[in-house]
Amino acid sequence: MIVNRREALTGRVLLVLLMAITVVPFLSLFVTALHPSGTYPSGLSWPAQPHWGNFADAFRAAHMGELLMSSVLIVAGVVPVSLLLGTLAGFAFGHLRMPGHRVGFLIFVLGLTLPFEGIITPLYYQVRDMGLLNTRWAIILPLIGLFMPFSVLWMRAHFVTMPDDLSEAARIDGATTWQLFWRVHVPLARPALSSLAILLFLWTWNQFLLAIVLVDDPAKRTMAGALGAFQGQWGTDIPLLCAGSLLILAPTLAVFLIFQRRFVAALLQGSIKG
Amino acid sequence: MSLRSMRRPLWLALGCAGLMVAAACSAPGDSGEDGAAASTAAVATSCGSDPVTLKGYFETGFPVPKELANEFTKQFPNVKWDIREDQFAVITQNAPRVLADDPPDLMRLPQVSELVKDGLLKNLDGYAQAYGWDKWPASQLEQMRVGSNGQRGDGPLFAQGLNFSMTGVFYNKKLAAQIGMTEPPATLADLDALLQKAKDAGITPINQFNGGATGGLAFPLQNLMAAYGEPGPINDWIFQKPGATIDTPTNLQATKHLEKWIKAGYFASDINSQDYATMMSRFIGGKALFIFDGDWESGNLDKQMAGNAGFFLMPSAQPGGKRAAMSAPLTYGISAKAAHADCAAFFLNWVATNQKARDIDVSVGGSHPMGPSDAYMPPVKEGTVTAATLEAGATIGQDNGSMDFIANATGAIYAKSWTPQLQKLVAGQQTPEALLKSVQKDYESQVKG
Amino acid sequence: MPARVTGRRARRARRPGAWLGWLFVAPAAVVYAVFVLRPLGLTVQYSFYDWNGIGASTWVGLENYTRLFTEPELFATILHAFELILFFSLIPVLLALFVAATIRGIAQSRLALVARTVLFLPQVIPLVAAGIMWSWLLSSTGLANELLSAVGLGGVTRAWLGDFDTALPAVGVIGAWVLVGLCTLLLLAGMSKIDTALYESARLDGAGPVREFFAITLPSLRQEIGVCVTVTVIAALASFDVVYISTQGGPGNATMVPGLEIFYLAFSEREVGRASALAVVLVALVLAVVLPIQRLTRDGSR
């Protein structure tokens, strides 16, 4: 590839600049979190005495332990079920292609661009009438439904690429459709499944609207919803708010940094398919 | 790629959505009445001796309710608390659905008329009789009485106060001395002169929160309204008396006066982005001469600005004119579906009558406790803000100048009308005339609705 | 991949029990129908009623919709959403194109690998957190103003989120910050698929970076640009989290967007009917904007 030096240099400068803009808000949050609680520090000033204790205070004030547990429970409710149902349906639409599969798939695709605000009002009354308001189920069940279009689409895209010969061979060996699915296709779908799992984890963890509407108790919400409540309660104390926000960010950031390769790949594919 | 396949039979899929509608085509909502009624049922006037957990929904940033709750548990160990806190704006948004679907035993309430109309609040008349609240000065409970059409001011009692508060102008004594202010202004013209002096001296004359969903300029505005006119018509408007209007000549004068202050640069330049806490922290930090606020801050200011904070009531436009102030109970109510209504009511009565509780009301809250006029009053140190605000309460009593807050006229009037309108006034995008007309129009559609 | 699908479909023999596939779809369909399609249908239904969410409801026909288009305040929310497209969509996509084109040459360097991680950070955190960070940066004492003062622009400093003229753009900047990294990486990924021989020959023909960009890069990225635009436009029209945290729709109604207005109408003012009408319009708007984009970019790819 022919690239001259000057272009490479501008490229580097630009990239560094873009990264700086991306990182500065995080830095500002961090520096502010170290100021004495209750003050209004200005800009990016390093405090005379960093108050590391703010993190401990915020941890206690936000009941971080409970929040983490709650988010984990919600993720544990949403992700496996979404994966299973999405795979089943994706397999049918992508591989079995039964009569009417096009229309069926289309109805799922229809939900893909649906803004959550579009159904939040009836959802509230429905969840209330089911007696699930203020339980984690109020977030889990609707989220499974709302993620279903994407899950089905994602898995169908995978199964469509699987050669039919594979199934024919298994059928000749006398495999039932279920065996074909469970023994042959699911193991092969592992990469697609793990990327989908990452995306669903992230979207569940960061879900805000459902959490604030359907669950009042922050300890039963997702992390993002809990952060909303934390802001509601401690928004008046900027350093503490910043410390709490960082703590609430920490788990996703950690998971992201550990699995960054998979994450980036999944997110890129995810937006292309979504 | 994904959406690509959608191209053809879109109508088909839409048809399916249509089917879903058809399947659920009874009108939403039910017509069954619940709540509200139970006023005549027998009430228990204690919390009993079994363990009880009272579910509370309190306002963030105000320590009084929590302190009271703790003290209550100390005296009645069988009662525990499960308290959720939010900022007032959030409580306002949540009130209807929390009361209906996740009923707390005790909740900080926003404007009550619509909550009562929808049967979400417990009628407290039974308790009022049992505890003798109806023998307290009537003015204390007036704002919490609601008639069947949502009009306030009389009718059954639907809430109770933890204390009642008083609003006016707080000032920084050091800064006041710098501009030669030796005594509180006696007339509005005196106040104007002080503002100009402060501005000339390079001091921010007034800091006031007015950002986000909380238009704090409603404080100075209503004070100006009462400086130019009578509190009576303002109360009528707030209580939704038939035919009441906010668009009166004196209120227009008041709004114009506020606009004059804005144009003269008497307010901090960024008030449209300041929340309440920012205002407090800047005032405590000595960055402004005045704030318009209430005595719920007295305790706090006596601690954080000991000896340096003063308070005065808004002066009248006329020399020697009567004074008026927003004065309202710190309203708490019981959900119509509360599990422990009796115990919550017992707590409310305890707050007004227990000596320890009244001490907390004054020392932590800085506000006047509820209750009979001859009840025990905790001693207050001379020269403190708390003393000044309690004394102001007496003046307002004499002048009969107590008003509810214009933000409390309807449930949505503050967030949907006053706040955006006042923010526009600050930005020079609204005129005083149009401001009042617009608020009145919203008010009429909300009261009717 | 429709072509491949149809190709194989011809081969596929119809087996007995072909309907079995629907059994596999059933569980997903049930959840989807109960928690998405049913509420969607109900939204449409509610939109024809005047209902406060508690008592009885009254049929009002299209009144909720007419109000939507006659009350300036409600209609403004839709205009705001479109203005946000400028910031959430146009700016990130243009900026990302520029950046991606500039750094194409160093796409394999270590710096670029680090950048992949860093630029993704805003995608990973909750939007709520982005809102909190930026409210603080854009406040009157925040870093943005400090930097402006430092470079001698003290005159333009202000509370960006509290000023009628700048609040909506400021919210837009937050969205742009979240989305620009994603767009850059998407476009870079797309560029890596372009045959480098194309560039080589262009250079040999004496093409500069600009001509190269318009002749090769832009046409080849049609599909990726389509994806970026789709994702960001949906984010703009359906914005909620960032606005809820940073301005609550204020000052005045300067930053009120449909998502937030639906929330307020439904749960605070309890105008369920009007909230639902706005919701229906929002859903329709998203489809109306996204479908043409999909159509435009499809033509190029196949």
Short mmCIF file of C-alpha atoms in Angstrom, two decimals, chain A:
data_model
loop_
_atom_site.label_atom_id
_atom_site.label_comp_id
_atom_site.label_asym_id
_atom_site.label_seq_id
_atom_site.Cartn_x
_atom_site.Cartn_y
_atom_site.Cartn_z
CA MET A 1 0.00 0.00 0.00
CA ILE A 2 1.31 3.40 -0.89
CA VAL A 3 0.96 5.84 1.94
CA ASN A 4 3.17 8.81 2.25
CA ARG A 5 4.64 9.97 5.51
CA ARG A 6 2.66 13.12 5.84
CA GLU A 7 -0.62 11.30 5.50
CA ALA A 8 0.44 8.76 8.09
CA LEU A 9 1.35 11.56 10.46
CA THR A 10 -1.94 13.42 10.07
CA GLY A 11 -3.62 10.08 10.57
CA ARG A 12 -1.84 9.52 13.84
CA VAL A 13 -2.48 13.01 15.13
CA LEU A 14 -6.14 12.75 14.26
CA LEU A 15 -6.47 9.39 15.91
CA VAL A 16 -4.82 10.57 19.10
CA LEU A 17 -7.08 13.59 19.14
CA LEU A 18 -10.17 11.45 18.72
CA MET A 19 -9.03 9.15 21.50
CA ALA A 20 -8.39 12.14 23.75
CA ILE A 21 -11.91 13.41 23.19
CA THR A 22 -13.23 9.98 23.98
CA VAL A 23 -11.26 9.62 27.17
CA VAL A 24 -11.46 13.11 28.63
CA PRO A 25 -14.99 12.76 30.02
CA PHE A 26 -13.87 9.63 31.87
CA LEU A 27 -10.86 11.46 33.26
CA SER A 28 -12.97 14.39 34.31
CA LEU A 29 -15.32 12.03 36.11
CA PHE A 30 -12.41 10.38 37.86
CA VAL A 31 -10.69 13.57 38.94
CA THR A 32 -13.93 15.09 40.17
CA ALA A 33 -14.63 11.96 42.18
CA LEU A 34 -11.51 12.64 44.22
CA HIS A 35 -12.59 16.05 45.45
CA PRO A 36 -14.05 16.52 48.92
CA SER A 37 -17.66 15.44 48.89
CA GLY A 38 -20.18 18.26 48.72
CA THR A 39 -17.90 20.67 46.83
CA TYR A 40 -18.21 21.96 43.29
CA PRO A 41 -14.75 21.46 41.83
CA SER A 42 -14.08 23.22 38.55
CA GLY A 43 -12.81 21.63 35.38
CA LEU A 44 -10.00 19.12 35.46
CA SER A 45 -8.24 20.24 38.63
CA TRP A 46 -6.42 17.65 40.70
CA PRO A 47 -7.56 18.01 44.29
CA ALA A 48 -5.11 19.17 46.93
CA GLN A 49 -5.82 15.95 48.77
CA PRO A 50 -7.39 13.14 46.79
CA HIS A 51 -10.38 11.79 48.71
CA TRP A 52 -10.17 8.13 47.83
CA GLY A 53 -12.72 7.54 50.56
CA ASN A 54 -15.41 8.89 48.23
CA PHE A 55 -15.39 5.58 46.43
CA ALA A 56 -16.00 3.70 49.64
CA ASP A 57 -18.75 6.16 50.58
CA ALA A 58 -20.37 5.83 47.20
CA PHE A 59 -20.09 2.06 47.38
CA ARG A 60 -22.02 2.12 50.64
CA ALA A 61 -24.46 4.83 49.60
CA ALA A 62 -25.30 3.09 46.34
CA HIS A 63 -25.49 -0.38 47.90
CA MET A 64 -23.18 -1.53 45.14
CA GLY A 65 -23.19 -5.13 46.27
CA GLU A 66 -26.96 -5.37 45.96
CA LEU A 67 -26.95 -3.54 42.63
CA LEU A 68 -24.38 -5.85 41.12
CA MET A 69 -26.33 -8.84 42.31
CA SER A 70 -29.53 -7.46 40.85
CA SER A 71 -28.00 -6.76 37.46
CA VAL A 72 -26.44 -10.19 37.41
CA LEU A 73 -29.79 -11.79 38.18
CA ILE A 74 -31.49 -9.82 35.43
CA VAL A 75 -28.80 -10.70 32.92
CA ALA A 76 -29.05 -14.33 34.02
CA GLY A 77 -32.76 -14.17 33.34
CA VAL A 78 -32.59 -12.44 29.98
CA VAL A 79 -29.55 -13.78 28.18
CA PRO A 80 -29.89 -17.61 28.33
CA VAL A 81 -33.59 -17.57 27.52
CA SER A 82 -33.11 -15.11 24.66
CA LEU A 83 -30.30 -17.24 23.29
CA LEU A 84 -32.35 -20.41 23.46
CA LEU A 85 -35.55 -19.00 21.98
CA GLY A 86 -33.66 -16.98 19.40
CA THR A 87 -31.68 -20.03 18.31
CA LEU A 88 -34.75 -22.22 18.03
CA ALA A 89 -36.59 -19.68 15.91
CA GLY A 90 -33.50 -18.71 13.94
CA PHE A 91 -32.92 -22.37 13.13
CA ALA A 92 -36.46 -22.77 11.89
CA PHE A 93 -36.40 -19.63 9.77
CA GLY A 94 -32.89 -20.08 8.50
CA HIS A 95 -32.65 -23.80 8.03
CA LEU A 96 -35.97 -25.63 8.24
CA ARG A 97 -37.74 -22.94 6.23
CA MET A 98 -41.18 -24.36 6.80
CA PRO A 99 -44.13 -23.05 4.79
CA GLY A 100 -44.87 -19.45 5.66
CA HIS A 101 -41.44 -18.86 7.14
CA ARG A 102 -40.99 -15.64 5.20
CA VAL A 103 -44.02 -13.97 6.65
CA GLY A 104 -43.17 -15.27 10.10
CA PHE A 105 -39.67 -13.91 9.89
CA LEU A 106 -40.95 -10.62 8.58
CA ILE A 107 -43.13 -10.14 11.61
CA PHE A 108 -40.08 -10.53 13.81
CA VAL A 109 -38.03 -8.15 11.67
CA LEU A 110 -40.79 -5.61 12.06
CA GLY A 111 -39.85 -5.26 15.71
CA LEU A 112 -36.25 -4.48 14.95
CA THR A 113 -36.52 -0.73 14.71
CA LEU A 114 -39.19 -0.41 17.37
CA PRO A 115 -38.23 2.29 19.87
CA PHE A 116 -38.94 1.01 23.39
CA GLU A 117 -40.84 4.22 24.11
CA GLY A 118 -43.36 3.05 21.53
CA ILE A 119 -44.74 0.36 23.80
CA ILE A 120 -43.67 1.43 27.25
CA THR A 121 -47.06 2.77 28.29
CA PRO A 122 -49.16 -0.35 27.66
CA LEU A 123 -46.27 -2.45 28.88
CA TYR A 124 -46.53 -0.74 32.23
CA TYR A 125 -50.21 -1.58 32.60
CA GLN A 126 -49.68 -5.09 31.31
CA VAL A 127 -46.86 -5.79 33.73
CA ARG A 128 -48.91 -4.29 36.53
CA ASP A 129 -51.89 -6.49 35.74
CA MET A 130 -49.60 -9.50 35.72
CA GLY A 131 -48.61 -8.51 39.24
CA LEU A 132 -44.97 -8.23 38.27
CA LEU A 133 -44.46 -4.52 38.87
CA ASN A 134 -41.38 -3.85 41.02
CA THR A 135 -39.98 -7.31 40.53
CA ARG A 136 -37.04 -8.19 38.33
CA TRP A 137 -39.43 -10.13 36.12
CA ALA A 138 -40.85 -6.77 35.05
CA ILE A 139 -37.55 -6.10 33.32
CA ILE A 140 -36.60 -9.63 32.33
CA LEU A 141 -39.73 -10.76 30.48
CA PRO A 142 -40.28 -7.64 28.34
CA LEU A 143 -36.59 -7.50 27.51
CA ILE A 144 -36.62 -11.07 26.24
CA GLY A 145 -39.50 -10.08 23.99
CA LEU A 146 -37.90 -6.86 22.87
CA PHE A 147 -34.58 -8.53 22.08
CA MET A 148 -36.30 -11.37 20.23
CA PRO A 149 -36.31 -9.73 16.77
CA PHE A 150 -32.59 -9.17 16.93
CA SER A 151 -31.82 -12.60 18.41
CA VAL A 152 -33.91 -14.36 15.78
CA LEU A 153 -32.41 -12.30 13.00
CA TRP A 154 -28.89 -12.91 14.24
CA MET A 155 -29.28 -16.64 14.57
CA ARG A 156 -31.14 -16.95 11.29
CA ALA A 157 -28.27 -15.16 9.57
CA HIS A 158 -26.00 -17.83 10.97
CA PHE A 159 -28.17 -20.83 10.08
CA VAL A 160 -28.76 -19.57 6.56
CA THR A 161 -25.05 -20.04 5.87
CA MET A 162 -25.08 -23.68 7.07
CA PRO A 163 -25.02 -26.06 4.10
CA ASP A 164 -28.11 -28.21 3.67
CA ASP A 165 -25.94 -31.23 2.98
CA LEU A 166 -24.99 -31.31 6.61
CA SER A 167 -28.60 -31.86 7.60
CA GLU A 168 -29.29 -34.26 4.79
CA ALA A 169 -26.44 -36.42 6.04
CA ALA A 170 -27.75 -36.38 9.57
CA ARG A 171 -31.25 -37.18 8.41
CA ILE A 172 -30.01 -40.16 6.46
CA ASP A 173 -28.45 -41.33 9.71
CA GLY A 174 -31.96 -41.19 11.14
CA ALA A 175 -31.70 -38.05 13.25
CA THR A 176 -34.94 -36.38 14.27
CA THR A 177 -35.30 -32.66 13.70
CA TRP A 178 -34.59 -32.01 17.35
CA GLN A 179 -31.45 -34.14 17.33
CA LEU A 180 -30.39 -32.43 14.16
CA PHE A 181 -30.79 -29.09 15.89
CA TRP A 182 -29.29 -29.94 19.25
CA ARG A 183 -26.50 -32.35 18.26
CA VAL A 184 -25.42 -30.98 14.91
CA HIS A 185 -26.30 -27.33 14.54
CA VAL A 186 -26.09 -25.82 18.01
CA PRO A 187 -22.46 -26.89 18.55
CA LEU A 188 -21.58 -25.34 15.22
CA ALA A 189 -23.34 -22.12 16.13
CA ARG A 190 -21.14 -21.45 19.12
CA PRO A 191 -19.31 -18.39 17.75
CA ALA A 192 -22.54 -16.73 16.68
CA LEU A 193 -24.07 -17.56 20.06
CA SER A 194 -21.22 -16.11 22.07
CA SER A 195 -21.27 -12.84 20.14
CA LEU A 196 -25.01 -12.61 20.61
CA ALA A 197 -24.57 -13.32 24.30
CA ILE A 198 -22.14 -10.42 24.62
CA LEU A 199 -24.49 -8.01 22.90
CA LEU A 200 -27.49 -9.11 24.95
CA PHE A 201 -25.48 -8.83 28.15
CA LEU A 202 -24.47 -5.28 27.32
CA TRP A 203 -27.92 -4.14 26.26
CA THR A 204 -29.55 -5.66 29.32
CA TRP A 205 -27.01 -4.22 31.71
CA ASN A 206 -27.39 -0.76 30.20
CA GLN A 207 -31.18 -0.77 29.86
CA PHE A 208 -32.61 2.35 31.39
CA LEU A 209 -36.17 3.08 30.30
CA LEU A 210 -37.73 -0.21 31.37
CA ALA A 211 -35.88 -0.07 34.65
CA ILE A 212 -37.07 3.36 35.67
CA VAL A 213 -40.64 2.82 34.57
CA LEU A 214 -41.30 -0.70 35.74
CA VAL A 215 -39.22 -1.01 38.89
CA ASP A 216 -39.13 1.57 41.66
CA ASP A 217 -36.61 -0.09 43.92
CA PRO A 218 -33.10 0.62 42.58
CA ALA A 219 -31.91 -2.59 44.21
CA LYS A 220 -34.07 -4.54 41.78
CA ARG A 221 -33.05 -2.63 38.67
CA THR A 222 -30.35 -2.91 36.05
CA MET A 223 -27.09 -1.05 36.55
CA ALA A 224 -28.15 1.81 34.30
CA GLY A 225 -31.48 2.13 36.08
CA ALA A 226 -29.72 2.10 39.41
CA LEU A 227 -27.40 4.82 38.21
CA GLY A 228 -30.47 6.88 37.36
CA ALA A 229 -31.73 6.43 40.90
CA PHE A 230 -28.30 7.18 42.30
CA GLN A 231 -28.28 10.44 40.38
CA GLY A 232 -31.78 11.18 41.66
CA GLN A 233 -30.67 10.73 45.22
CA TRP A 234 -27.09 11.95 45.25
CA GLY A 235 -27.10 14.27 42.24
CA THR A 236 -26.68 17.11 44.68
CA ASP A 237 -23.22 15.93 45.72
CA ILE A 238 -21.07 16.05 42.60
CA PRO A 239 -17.93 14.25 43.78
CA LEU A 240 -19.98 11.46 45.32
CA LEU A 241 -22.10 11.21 42.17
CA CYS A 242 -18.96 10.94 40.06
CA ALA A 243 -17.47 8.29 42.33
CA GLY A 244 -20.72 6.33 42.24
CA SER A 245 -20.98 6.61 38.47
CA LEU A 246 -17.47 5.26 38.09
CA LEU A 247 -18.21 2.35 40.38
CA ILE A 248 -21.33 1.56 38.42
CA LEU A 249 -19.35 1.75 35.18
CA ALA A 250 -16.53 -0.38 36.49
CA PRO A 251 -18.05 -3.85 35.94
CA THR A 252 -18.88 -3.31 32.25
CA LEU A 253 -15.57 -1.61 31.65
CA ALA A 254 -13.76 -4.53 33.27
CA VAL A 255 -15.68 -7.12 31.29
CA PHE A 256 -15.10 -5.08 28.16
CA LEU A 257 -11.37 -4.78 28.66
CA ILE A 258 -11.04 -8.49 29.36
CA PHE A 259 -13.07 -9.61 26.35
CA GLN A 260 -12.36 -6.58 24.19
CA ARG A 261 -11.62 -8.48 21.00
CA ARG A 262 -14.86 -10.41 21.09
CA PHE A 263 -16.71 -7.32 22.18
CA VAL A 264 -15.54 -5.14 19.35
CA ALA A 265 -16.18 -7.87 16.83
CA ALA A 266 -19.63 -8.57 18.23
CA LEU A 267 -20.61 -4.93 18.35
CA LEU A 268 -19.45 -4.28 14.82
CA GLN A 269 -21.29 -7.29 13.45
CA GLY A 270 -24.20 -6.43 15.69
CA SER A 271 -24.68 -3.02 14.20
CA ILE A 272 -24.30 -4.34 10.69
CA LYS A 273 -26.98 -6.90 11.22
CA GLY A 274 -29.14 -4.69 13.36
#
